[in-house]
CSV table of N, CA, C and O and ligand atoms in Angstrom, one decimal:
chain,number,residue,atom,x,y,z
O,15,MET,N,2.9,-7.3,62.7
O,15,MET,CA,3.1,-6.2,61.8
O,15,MET,C,4.5,-6.2,61.2
O,15,MET,O,4.6,-6.3,60.0
O,16,SER,N,5.5,-6.1,62.0
O,16,SER,CA,6.8,-6.2,61.5
O,16,SER,C,7.4,-7.6,61.5
O,16,SER,O,6.7,-8.5,61.8
O,17,GLY,N,8.7,-7.7,61.2
O,17,GLY,CA,9.2,-9.0,61.3
O,17,GLY,C,9.3,-9.7,59.9
O,17,GLY,O,9.9,-10.8,59.7
O,18,SER,N,8.7,-9.1,58.9
O,18,SER,CA,8.7,-9.6,57.6
O,18,SER,C,9.8,-8.9,56.8
O,18,SER,O,10.4,-7.9,57.2
O,19,ASN,N,10.0,-9.3,55.6
O,19,ASN,CA,10.9,-8.6,54.7
O,19,ASN,C,10.2,-7.6,53.8
O,19,ASN,O,10.7,-7.1,52.8
O,20,ARG,N,8.9,-7.3,54.1
O,20,ARG,CA,8.2,-6.4,53.3
O,20,ARG,C,8.5,-4.9,53.6
O,20,ARG,O,8.7,-4.6,54.8
O,21,ASP,N,8.6,-4.1,52.6
O,21,ASP,CA,8.9,-2.7,52.8
O,21,ASP,C,7.5,-2.0,52.7
O,21,ASP,O,7.1,-1.4,51.7
O,22,ASP,N,6.8,-2.1,53.8
O,22,ASP,CA,5.4,-1.6,53.8
O,22,ASP,C,5.4,0.0,54.0
O,22,ASP,O,6.3,0.5,54.6
O,23,PHE,N,4.3,0.6,53.6
O,23,PHE,CA,4.1,2.0,53.8
O,23,PHE,C,3.8,2.2,55.3
O,23,PHE,O,3.2,1.4,55.9
O,24,THR,N,4.1,3.4,55.8
O,24,THR,CA,3.7,3.7,57.2
O,24,THR,C,2.2,4.0,57.2
O,24,THR,O,1.7,4.4,56.1
O,25,PRO,N,1.6,3.9,58.3
O,25,PRO,CA,0.1,4.3,58.4
O,25,PRO,C,-0.1,5.7,57.9
O,25,PRO,O,-1.1,6.0,57.2
O,26,ASN,N,0.8,6.6,58.3
O,26,ASN,CA,0.6,8.0,57.9
O,26,ASN,C,0.7,8.2,56.4
O,26,ASN,O,-0.1,8.9,55.8
O,27,ASN,N,1.6,7.5,55.8
O,27,ASN,CA,1.8,7.6,54.3
O,27,ASN,C,0.6,7.0,53.6
O,27,ASN,O,0.2,7.5,52.6
O,28,LYS,N,0.0,5.9,54.2
O,28,LYS,CA,-1.2,5.3,53.6
O,28,LYS,C,-2.3,6.3,53.6
O,28,LYS,O,-3.0,6.5,52.6
O,29,ARG,N,-2.5,7.0,54.7
O,29,ARG,CA,-3.6,8.0,54.9
O,29,ARG,C,-3.4,9.1,53.9
O,29,ARG,O,-4.3,9.5,53.2
O,30,ILE,N,-2.2,9.6,53.8
O,30,ILE,CA,-1.9,10.7,52.9
O,30,ILE,C,-2.1,10.3,51.4
O,30,ILE,O,-2.7,11.0,50.6
O,31,MET,N,-1.7,9.1,51.1
O,31,MET,CA,-1.9,8.5,49.8
O,31,MET,C,-3.4,8.5,49.4
O,31,MET,O,-3.8,8.9,48.4
O,32,ALA,N,-4.2,8.1,50.4
O,32,ALA,CA,-5.7,8.0,50.2
O,32,ALA,C,-6.3,9.4,50.1
O,32,ALA,O,-7.1,9.7,49.3
O,33,GLU,N,-5.8,10.3,51.0
O,33,GLU,CA,-6.4,11.7,51.0
O,33,GLU,C,-6.0,12.4,49.7
O,33,GLU,O,-6.8,13.2,49.2
O,34,ARG,N,-4.9,12.1,49.1
O,34,ARG,CA,-4.5,12.8,47.9
O,34,ARG,C,-5.5,12.5,46.7
O,34,ARG,O,-5.5,13.2,45.7
O,35,VAL,N,-6.2,11.4,46.8
O,35,VAL,CA,-7.2,11.1,45.8
O,35,VAL,C,-8.6,11.1,46.5
O,35,VAL,O,-9.5,10.4,46.0
O,36,SER,N,-8.7,11.8,47.6
O,36,SER,CA,-10.0,11.9,48.2
O,36,SER,C,-10.6,10.6,48.6
O,36,SER,O,-11.8,10.4,48.5
O,37,TRP,N,-9.8,9.6,49.0
O,37,TRP,CA,-10.2,8.2,49.4
O,37,TRP,C,-10.9,7.5,48.3
O,37,TRP,O,-11.8,6.6,48.5
O,38,LYS,N,-10.7,7.9,47.0
O,38,LYS,CA,-11.3,7.2,45.9
O,38,LYS,C,-10.3,6.3,45.2
O,38,LYS,O,-9.1,6.6,45.1
O,39,CYS,N,-10.8,5.2,44.6
O,39,CYS,CA,-10.0,4.3,43.9
O,39,CYS,C,-9.4,5.0,42.6
O,39,CYS,O,-10.1,5.7,41.9
O,40,SER,N,-8.1,4.8,42.4
O,40,SER,CA,-7.4,5.4,41.3
O,40,SER,C,-7.5,4.6,40.0
O,40,SER,O,-6.9,5.1,39.0
O,41,PHE,N,-8.1,3.5,40.0
O,41,PHE,CA,-8.3,2.7,38.8
O,41,PHE,C,-9.2,3.5,37.8
O,41,PHE,O,-10.3,3.9,38.2
O,42,PRO,N,-8.8,3.7,36.6
O,42,PRO,CA,-9.6,4.6,35.6
O,42,PRO,C,-11.0,4.0,35.5
O,42,PRO,O,-11.2,2.9,35.3
O,43,GLY,N,-11.9,5.0,35.7
O,43,GLY,CA,-13.3,4.6,35.5
O,43,GLY,C,-14.0,4.0,36.8
O,43,GLY,O,-15.2,3.8,36.8
O,44,CYS,N,-13.2,3.8,37.8
O,44,CYS,CA,-13.7,3.2,39.1
O,44,CYS,C,-14.1,4.4,40.0
O,44,CYS,O,-15.3,4.7,40.1
O,45,GLY,N,-13.1,5.0,40.6
O,45,GLY,CA,-13.5,6.1,41.5
O,45,GLY,C,-14.3,5.8,42.7
O,45,GLY,O,-14.9,6.7,43.3
O,46,ARG,N,-14.4,4.5,43.0
O,46,ARG,CA,-15.2,4.1,44.1
O,46,ARG,C,-14.7,4.7,45.4
O,46,ARG,O,-13.5,4.8,45.7
O,47,ASN,N,-15.6,5.2,46.3
O,47,ASN,CA,-15.3,5.6,47.6
O,47,ASN,C,-14.8,4.5,48.4
O,47,ASN,O,-15.4,3.4,48.4
O,48,THR,N,-13.7,4.7,49.2
O,48,THR,CA,-13.2,3.6,50.0
O,48,THR,C,-13.3,3.8,51.5
O,48,THR,O,-12.9,2.9,52.2
O,49,VAL,N,-14.0,4.8,51.8
O,49,VAL,CA,-14.1,5.1,53.3
O,49,VAL,C,-15.5,5.6,53.6
O,49,VAL,O,-16.2,6.2,52.7
O,50,GLY,N,-16.0,5.2,54.7
O,50,GLY,CA,-17.4,5.6,55.1
O,50,GLY,C,-17.6,5.2,56.6
O,50,GLY,O,-16.8,4.6,57.2
O,51,PRO,N,-18.8,5.5,57.0
O,51,PRO,CA,-19.2,5.2,58.4
O,51,PRO,C,-19.4,3.8,58.7
O,51,PRO,O,-19.9,3.0,57.9
O,52,HIS,N,-18.9,3.3,59.9
O,52,HIS,CA,-19.3,2.0,60.4
O,52,HIS,C,-20.8,2.0,60.7
O,52,HIS,O,-21.3,2.9,61.3
O,53,SER,N,-21.5,0.9,60.3
O,53,SER,CA,-22.9,1.0,60.5
O,53,SER,C,-23.4,0.8,62.0
O,53,SER,O,-24.5,1.3,62.3
O,54,ASP,N,-22.6,0.2,62.8
O,54,ASP,CA,-23.0,0.0,64.2
O,54,ASP,C,-22.3,1.0,65.2
O,54,ASP,O,-22.9,1.3,66.2
O,55,ASP,N,-21.1,1.3,64.9
O,55,ASP,CA,-20.3,2.0,65.9
O,55,ASP,C,-20.0,3.4,65.4
O,55,ASP,O,-19.3,3.7,64.4
O,56,PRO,N,-20.6,4.4,66.1
O,56,PRO,CA,-20.5,5.8,65.6
O,56,PRO,C,-19.1,6.4,65.8
O,56,PRO,O,-18.8,7.5,65.3
O,57,THR,N,-18.2,5.6,66.5
O,57,THR,CA,-16.8,6.1,66.7
O,57,THR,C,-15.9,5.5,65.6
O,57,THR,O,-14.7,5.8,65.7
O,58,LYS,N,-16.4,4.6,64.8
O,58,LYS,CA,-15.6,4.0,63.8
O,58,LYS,C,-15.9,4.3,62.4
O,58,LYS,O,-17.1,4.6,62.1
O,59,ARG,N,-15.0,4.0,61.5
O,59,ARG,CA,-15.2,4.2,60.1
O,59,ARG,C,-14.7,2.9,59.4
O,59,ARG,O,-13.8,2.2,59.9
O,60,ILE,N,-15.3,2.6,58.2
O,60,ILE,CA,-14.8,1.5,57.4
O,60,ILE,C,-13.8,2.0,56.4
O,60,ILE,O,-14.1,3.0,55.7
O,61,ASN,N,-12.7,1.3,56.2
O,61,ASN,CA,-11.7,1.6,55.2
O,61,ASN,C,-11.7,0.4,54.3
O,61,ASN,O,-11.2,-0.6,54.6
O,62,ASN,N,-12.2,0.6,53.1
O,62,ASN,CA,-12.3,-0.5,52.1
O,62,ASN,C,-11.3,-0.3,51.0
O,62,ASN,O,-11.5,-0.8,49.9
O,63,GLY,N,-10.2,0.4,51.2
O,63,GLY,CA,-9.2,0.7,50.2
O,63,GLY,C,-7.9,0.0,50.6
O,63,GLY,O,-7.7,-0.5,51.7
O,64,ILE,N,-7.0,0.1,49.6
O,64,ILE,CA,-5.7,-0.5,49.7
O,64,ILE,C,-4.6,0.5,49.2
O,64,ILE,O,-4.8,1.0,48.1
O,65,ALA,N,-3.5,0.6,50.0
O,65,ALA,CA,-2.4,1.3,49.5
O,65,ALA,C,-1.5,0.3,48.7
O,65,ALA,O,-0.7,-0.4,49.3
O,66,ALA,N,-1.7,0.2,47.4
O,66,ALA,CA,-1.1,-0.8,46.6
O,66,ALA,C,0.3,-0.4,46.3
O,66,ALA,O,0.6,0.8,45.9
O,67,HIS,N,1.3,-1.3,46.3
O,67,HIS,CA,2.6,-1.0,45.9
O,67,HIS,C,2.7,-1.0,44.3
O,67,HIS,O,2.2,-1.9,43.7
O,68,ILE,N,3.4,0.0,43.8
O,68,ILE,CA,3.6,0.0,42.3
O,68,ILE,C,4.7,-1.0,42.0
O,68,ILE,O,4.5,-1.9,41.2
O,69,HIS,N,5.8,-0.9,42.7
O,69,HIS,CA,6.8,-1.9,42.7
O,69,HIS,C,6.7,-2.7,44.0
O,69,HIS,O,6.7,-2.0,45.1
O,70,ALA,N,6.6,-4.0,44.0
O,70,ALA,CA,6.3,-4.8,45.1
O,70,ALA,C,7.1,-4.5,46.4
O,70,ALA,O,8.3,-4.1,46.3
O,71,ALA,N,6.5,-4.7,47.5
O,71,ALA,CA,7.2,-4.5,48.8
O,71,ALA,C,8.2,-5.6,49.2
O,71,ALA,O,9.0,-5.4,50.0
O,72,ALA,N,8.1,-6.7,48.5
O,72,ALA,CA,9.0,-7.8,48.8
O,72,ALA,C,9.4,-8.6,47.5
O,72,ALA,O,8.6,-8.6,46.5
O,73,SER,N,10.6,-9.2,47.6
O,73,SER,CA,11.1,-10.0,46.5
O,73,SER,C,10.1,-11.0,46.1
O,73,SER,O,9.5,-11.7,46.9
O,74,GLY,N,9.9,-11.2,44.8
O,74,GLY,CA,8.9,-12.1,44.2
O,74,GLY,C,7.5,-11.6,44.0
O,74,GLY,O,6.7,-12.2,43.4
O,75,GLY,N,7.3,-10.4,44.5
O,75,GLY,CA,6.0,-9.7,44.4
O,75,GLY,C,5.8,-9.1,43.0
O,75,GLY,O,6.8,-9.0,42.3
O,76,PRO,N,4.6,-8.6,42.7
O,76,PRO,CA,4.3,-8.0,41.4
O,76,PRO,C,5.2,-6.8,41.2
O,76,PRO,O,5.3,-5.9,42.1
O,77,ARG,N,5.7,-6.7,40.0
O,77,ARG,CA,6.5,-5.5,39.6
O,77,ARG,C,7.7,-5.2,40.5
O,77,ARG,O,8.1,-4.1,40.7
O,78,TYR,N,8.2,-6.3,41.2
O,78,TYR,CA,9.3,-6.0,42.1
O,78,TYR,C,10.5,-5.5,41.3
O,78,TYR,O,10.8,-6.0,40.3
O,79,ASN,N,11.2,-4.5,41.9
O,79,ASN,CA,12.3,-3.9,41.3
O,79,ASN,C,13.5,-4.0,42.2
O,79,ASN,O,13.6,-3.3,43.2
O,80,PRO,N,14.4,-5.0,42.0
O,80,PRO,CA,15.6,-5.2,42.9
O,80,PRO,C,16.5,-4.0,43.0
O,80,PRO,O,17.4,-4.0,43.9
O,81,GLN,N,16.5,-3.1,42.0
O,81,GLN,CA,17.3,-1.9,42.0
O,81,GLN,C,16.9,-0.9,43.1
O,81,GLN,O,17.7,-0.1,43.5
O,82,MET,N,15.7,-1.0,43.6
O,82,MET,CA,15.2,0.0,44.5
O,82,MET,C,15.7,-0.3,45.9
O,82,MET,O,15.9,-1.5,46.3
O,83,THR,N,15.9,0.7,46.7
O,83,THR,CA,16.3,0.6,48.1
O,83,THR,C,15.0,0.3,48.9
O,83,THR,O,13.9,0.7,48.5
O,84,PRO,N,15.1,-0.2,50.2
O,84,PRO,CA,13.9,-0.3,51.0
O,84,PRO,C,13.2,1.0,51.2
O,84,PRO,O,11.9,1.1,51.2
O,85,GLU,N,13.9,2.1,51.3
O,85,GLU,CA,13.3,3.4,51.5
O,85,GLU,C,12.5,3.8,50.3
O,85,GLU,O,11.5,4.4,50.4
O,86,GLU,N,13.0,3.5,49.1
O,86,GLU,CA,12.3,3.8,47.9
O,86,GLU,C,11.0,3.0,47.8
O,86,GLU,O,10.0,3.5,47.3
O,87,ARG,N,11.1,1.7,48.2
O,87,ARG,CA,10.0,0.8,48.1
O,87,ARG,C,8.8,1.2,49.0
O,87,ARG,O,7.7,1.1,48.7
O,88,LYS,N,9.2,1.8,50.2
O,88,LYS,CA,8.1,2.1,51.1
O,88,LYS,C,7.8,3.6,51.0
O,88,LYS,O,6.9,4.1,51.7
O,89,HIS,N,8.4,4.3,50.1
O,89,HIS,CA,8.1,5.7,49.9
O,89,HIS,C,6.7,5.9,49.3
O,89,HIS,O,6.2,5.1,48.5
O,90,ILE,N,6.1,7.0,49.7
O,90,ILE,CA,4.7,7.2,49.2
O,90,ILE,C,4.6,7.3,47.7
O,90,ILE,O,3.6,6.9,47.1
O,91,SER,N,5.7,7.7,47.0
O,91,SER,CA,5.7,7.8,45.6
O,91,SER,C,5.6,6.4,44.9
O,91,SER,O,5.3,6.3,43.7
O,92,ASN,N,5.8,5.3,45.7
O,92,ASN,CA,5.7,3.9,45.2
O,92,ASN,C,4.4,3.3,45.4
O,92,ASN,O,4.2,2.1,45.3
O,93,GLY,N,3.4,4.1,45.8
O,93,GLY,CA,2.1,3.6,46.1
O,93,GLY,C,1.0,4.2,45.3
O,93,GLY,O,1.1,5.4,44.8
O,94,ILE,N,-0.1,3.5,45.1
O,94,ILE,CA,-1.3,4.0,44.5
O,94,ILE,C,-2.5,3.5,45.3
O,94,ILE,O,-2.6,2.3,45.7
O,95,TRP,N,-3.5,4.4,45.5
O,95,TRP,CA,-4.6,4.1,46.3
O,95,TRP,C,-5.7,3.4,45.4
O,95,TRP,O,-6.0,4.0,44.4
O,96,MET,N,-6.2,2.3,45.9
O,96,MET,CA,-7.2,1.5,45.1
O,96,MET,C,-8.3,1.0,46.0
O,96,MET,O,-8.0,0.8,47.2
O,97,CYS,N,-9.4,0.7,45.4
O,97,CYS,CA,-10.4,-0.1,46.2
O,97,CYS,C,-9.8,-1.6,46.2
O,97,CYS,O,-8.9,-1.9,45.5
O,98,ARG,N,-10.4,-2.4,47.1
O,98,ARG,CA,-9.8,-3.7,47.3
O,98,ARG,C,-9.9,-4.6,46.1
O,98,ARG,O,-8.9,-5.3,45.8
O,99,ASP,N,-11.0,-4.4,45.3
O,99,ASP,CA,-11.1,-5.3,44.1
O,99,ASP,C,-10.0,-4.9,43.1
O,99,ASP,O,-9.3,-5.8,42.5
O,100,HIS,N,-9.8,-3.6,42.9
O,100,HIS,CA,-8.8,-3.3,41.9
O,100,HIS,C,-7.3,-3.4,42.4
O,100,HIS,O,-6.4,-3.7,41.7
O,101,GLY,N,-7.2,-3.3,43.7
O,101,GLY,CA,-5.9,-3.6,44.3
O,101,GLY,C,-5.5,-5.0,44.1
O,101,GLY,O,-4.3,-5.3,43.8
O,102,ASN,N,-6.4,-5.9,44.3
O,102,ASN,CA,-6.2,-7.3,44.0
O,102,ASN,C,-6.0,-7.6,42.5
O,102,ASN,O,-5.1,-8.4,42.2
O,103,LEU,N,-6.8,-6.9,41.7
O,103,LEU,CA,-6.6,-7.2,40.3
O,103,LEU,C,-5.3,-6.8,39.7
O,103,LEU,O,-4.6,-7.6,39.0
O,104,ILE,N,-4.8,-5.6,40.1
O,104,ILE,CA,-3.5,-5.2,39.5
O,104,ILE,C,-2.3,-6.1,40.0
O,104,ILE,O,-1.3,-6.2,39.3
O,105,ASP,N,-2.5,-6.7,41.2
O,105,ASP,CA,-1.4,-7.5,41.7
O,105,ASP,C,-1.5,-9.0,41.1
O,105,ASP,O,-0.5,-9.7,41.1
O,106,THR,N,-2.7,-9.4,40.7
O,106,THR,CA,-2.9,-10.7,40.1
O,106,THR,C,-2.5,-10.7,38.7
O,106,THR,O,-1.8,-11.6,38.2
O,107,ASP,N,-2.9,-9.7,37.9
O,107,ASP,CA,-2.7,-9.6,36.5
O,107,ASP,C,-1.6,-8.6,36.3
O,107,ASP,O,-1.8,-7.6,35.5
O,108,TYR,N,-0.4,-8.8,36.9
O,108,TYR,CA,0.6,-7.7,37.0
O,108,TYR,C,1.3,-7.5,35.7
O,108,TYR,O,2.0,-6.5,35.5
O,109,THR,N,1.2,-8.4,34.7
O,109,THR,CA,1.9,-8.2,33.4
O,109,THR,C,1.1,-7.2,32.6
O,109,THR,O,1.6,-6.4,31.8
O,110,VAL,N,-0.2,-7.1,32.8
O,110,VAL,CA,-1.1,-6.1,32.1
O,110,VAL,C,-0.9,-4.8,32.8
O,110,VAL,O,-0.8,-3.8,32.1
O,111,TYR,N,-0.9,-4.8,34.1
O,111,TYR,CA,-0.8,-3.5,34.9
O,111,TYR,C,0.7,-3.3,35.3
O,111,TYR,O,1.1,-3.6,36.4
O,112,SER,N,1.4,-2.6,34.3
O,112,SER,CA,2.8,-2.4,34.6
O,112,SER,C,3.0,-1.2,35.5
O,112,SER,O,2.1,-0.4,35.8
O,113,ALA,N,4.2,-1.0,36.0
O,113,ALA,CA,4.5,0.1,36.9
O,113,ALA,C,4.3,1.4,36.2
O,113,ALA,O,3.7,2.3,36.8
O,114,SER,N,4.7,1.5,34.9
O,114,SER,CA,4.5,2.8,34.2
O,114,SER,C,3.0,3.1,34.0
O,114,SER,O,2.5,4.3,34.1
O,115,THR,N,2.2,2.1,33.8
O,115,THR,CA,0.7,2.3,33.7
O,115,THR,C,0.2,2.8,35.0
O,115,THR,O,-0.6,3.7,35.1
O,116,LEU,N,0.6,2.1,36.1
O,116,LEU,CA,0.1,2.5,37.4
O,116,LEU,C,0.5,4.0,37.8
O,116,LEU,O,-0.3,4.7,38.4
O,117,LEU,N,1.8,4.3,37.4
O,117,LEU,CA,2.2,5.7,37.7
O,117,LEU,C,1.4,6.7,36.9
O,117,LEU,O,1.1,7.8,37.4
O,118,ASP,N,1.1,6.3,35.7
O,118,ASP,CA,0.2,7.2,34.9
O,118,ASP,C,-1.2,7.4,35.5
O,118,ASP,O,-1.7,8.5,35.6
O,119,TRP,N,-1.7,6.3,36.0
O,119,TRP,CA,-3.1,6.3,36.6
O,119,TRP,C,-3.0,7.2,37.9
O,119,TRP,O,-4.0,7.9,38.2
O,120,LYS,N,-2.0,7.0,38.7
O,120,LYS,CA,-1.9,7.8,39.9
O,120,LYS,C,-1.8,9.3,39.6
O,120,LYS,O,-2.5,10.0,40.2
O,121,ALA,N,-1.0,9.6,38.6
O,121,ALA,CA,-0.9,11.0,38.3
O,121,ALA,C,-2.2,11.6,37.8
O,121,ALA,O,-2.6,12.7,38.1
O,122,GLN,N,-2.9,10.8,37.0
O,122,GLN,CA,-4.2,11.2,36.4
O,122,GLN,C,-5.2,11.4,37.5
O,122,GLN,O,-5.9,12.4,37.6
O,123,ALA,N,-5.3,10.4,38.5
O,123,ALA,CA,-6.3,10.5,39.6
O,123,ALA,C,-6.0,11.7,40.4
O,123,ALA,O,-6.9,12.4,40.8
O,124,GLU,N,-4.7,12.0,40.7
O,124,GLU,CA,-4.4,13.1,41.6
O,124,GLU,C,-4.7,14.4,40.8
O,124,GLU,O,-5.2,15.4,41.4
O,125,LYS,N,-4.4,14.4,39.5
O,125,LYS,CA,-4.7,15.7,38.8
O,125,LYS,C,-6.2,16.0,38.7
O,125,LYS,O,-6.6,17.1,38.9
O,126,GLU,N,-7.0,14.9,38.5
O,126,GLU,CA,-8.5,15.1,38.4
O,126,GLU,C,-9.0,15.7,39.8
O,126,GLU,O,-9.8,16.6,39.8
O,127,LEU,N,-8.5,15.2,40.9
O,127,LEU,CA,-8.9,15.7,42.2
O,127,LEU,C,-8.4,17.0,42.5
O,127,LEU,O,-9.1,17.8,43.2
O,128,GLN,N,-7.2,17.4,42.0
O,128,GLN,CA,-6.7,18.7,42.2
O,128,GLN,C,-7.5,19.7,41.4
O,128,GLN,O,-7.9,20.8,42.0
O,129,ILE,N,-7.9,19.4,40.2
O,129,ILE,CA,-8.8,20.2,39.4
O,129,ILE,C,-10.1,20.4,40.1
O,129,ILE,O,-10.7,21.5,40.3
O,130,ALA,N,-10.7,19.3,40.6
O,130,ALA,CA,-12.0,19.4,41.3
O,130,ALA,C,-11.9,20.2,42.6
O,130,ALA,O,-12.8,21.0,42.8
O,131,LEU,N,-10.8,20.1,43.3
O,131,LEU,CA,-10.6,20.9,44.5
O,131,LEU,C,-10.5,22.3,44.2
O,131,LEU,O,-11.2,23.2,44.8
O,132,ASN,N,-9.7,22.7,43.2
O,132,ASN,CA,-9.6,24.1,42.8
O,132,ASN,C,-10.9,24.7,42.3
O,132,ASN,O,-11.2,25.8,42.5
O,133,TYR,N,-11.6,23.8,41.5
O,133,TYR,CA,-12.9,24.3,41.1
O,133,TYR,C,-13.9,24.6,42.2
O,133,TYR,O,-14.5,25.7,42.2
O,134,GLN,N,-13.9,23.7,43.2
O,134,GLN,CA,-14.7,24.0,44.4
O,134,GLN,C,-14.3,25.2,45.1
O,134,GLN,O,-15.2,26.0,45.5
O,135,LEU,N,-13.0,25.5,45.2
O,135,LEU,CA,-12.6,26.7,45.9
O,135,LEU,C,-13.0,27.9,45.1
O,135,LEU,O,-13.4,28.9,45.7
O,136,LYS,N,-12.9,27.9,43.8
O,136,LYS,CA,-13.2,29.1,43.0
O,136,LYS,C,-14.7,29.4,43.0
O,136,LYS,O,-15.2,30.5,42.9
O,137,SER,N,-15.5,28.3,43.2
O,137,SER,CA,-17.0,28.5,43.1
O,137,SER,C,-17.6,28.8,44.5
O,137,SER,O,-18.8,28.9,44.7
O,138,LEU,N,-16.7,29.0,45.5
O,138,LEU,CA,-17.3,29.4,46.9
O,138,LEU,C,-17.8,30.8,46.9
O,138,LEU,O,-17.3,31.7,46.2
P,207,ZN,ZN1,-11.6,0.4,42.1
């Protein structure tokens, strides 16, 4: 797990990142659920999502920003929750998917779920 030069998110921050978007992919138009029951083991769940770094966790990675500190790189604000397909896509085609684009998507995904949550509360 450790021993690398990656500034990875903590497990707790990954979970909060996912919960803030209701475990749905933040890629516009996707919204795929990334968590569900394990088919054989009633005590387990499948997590098919990724806490993707907006600015890469390590030098040479997509959208790496050398000005950031390790604490900033591993901070929850530097992550966006995605399904595995879109997590891979944004890191492969990283000139198309800029940091500012990803930050916009993250804000949009969280806003949509905040509205949905508030609506559900009002309609109880
Ligand atoms: Zn997706």
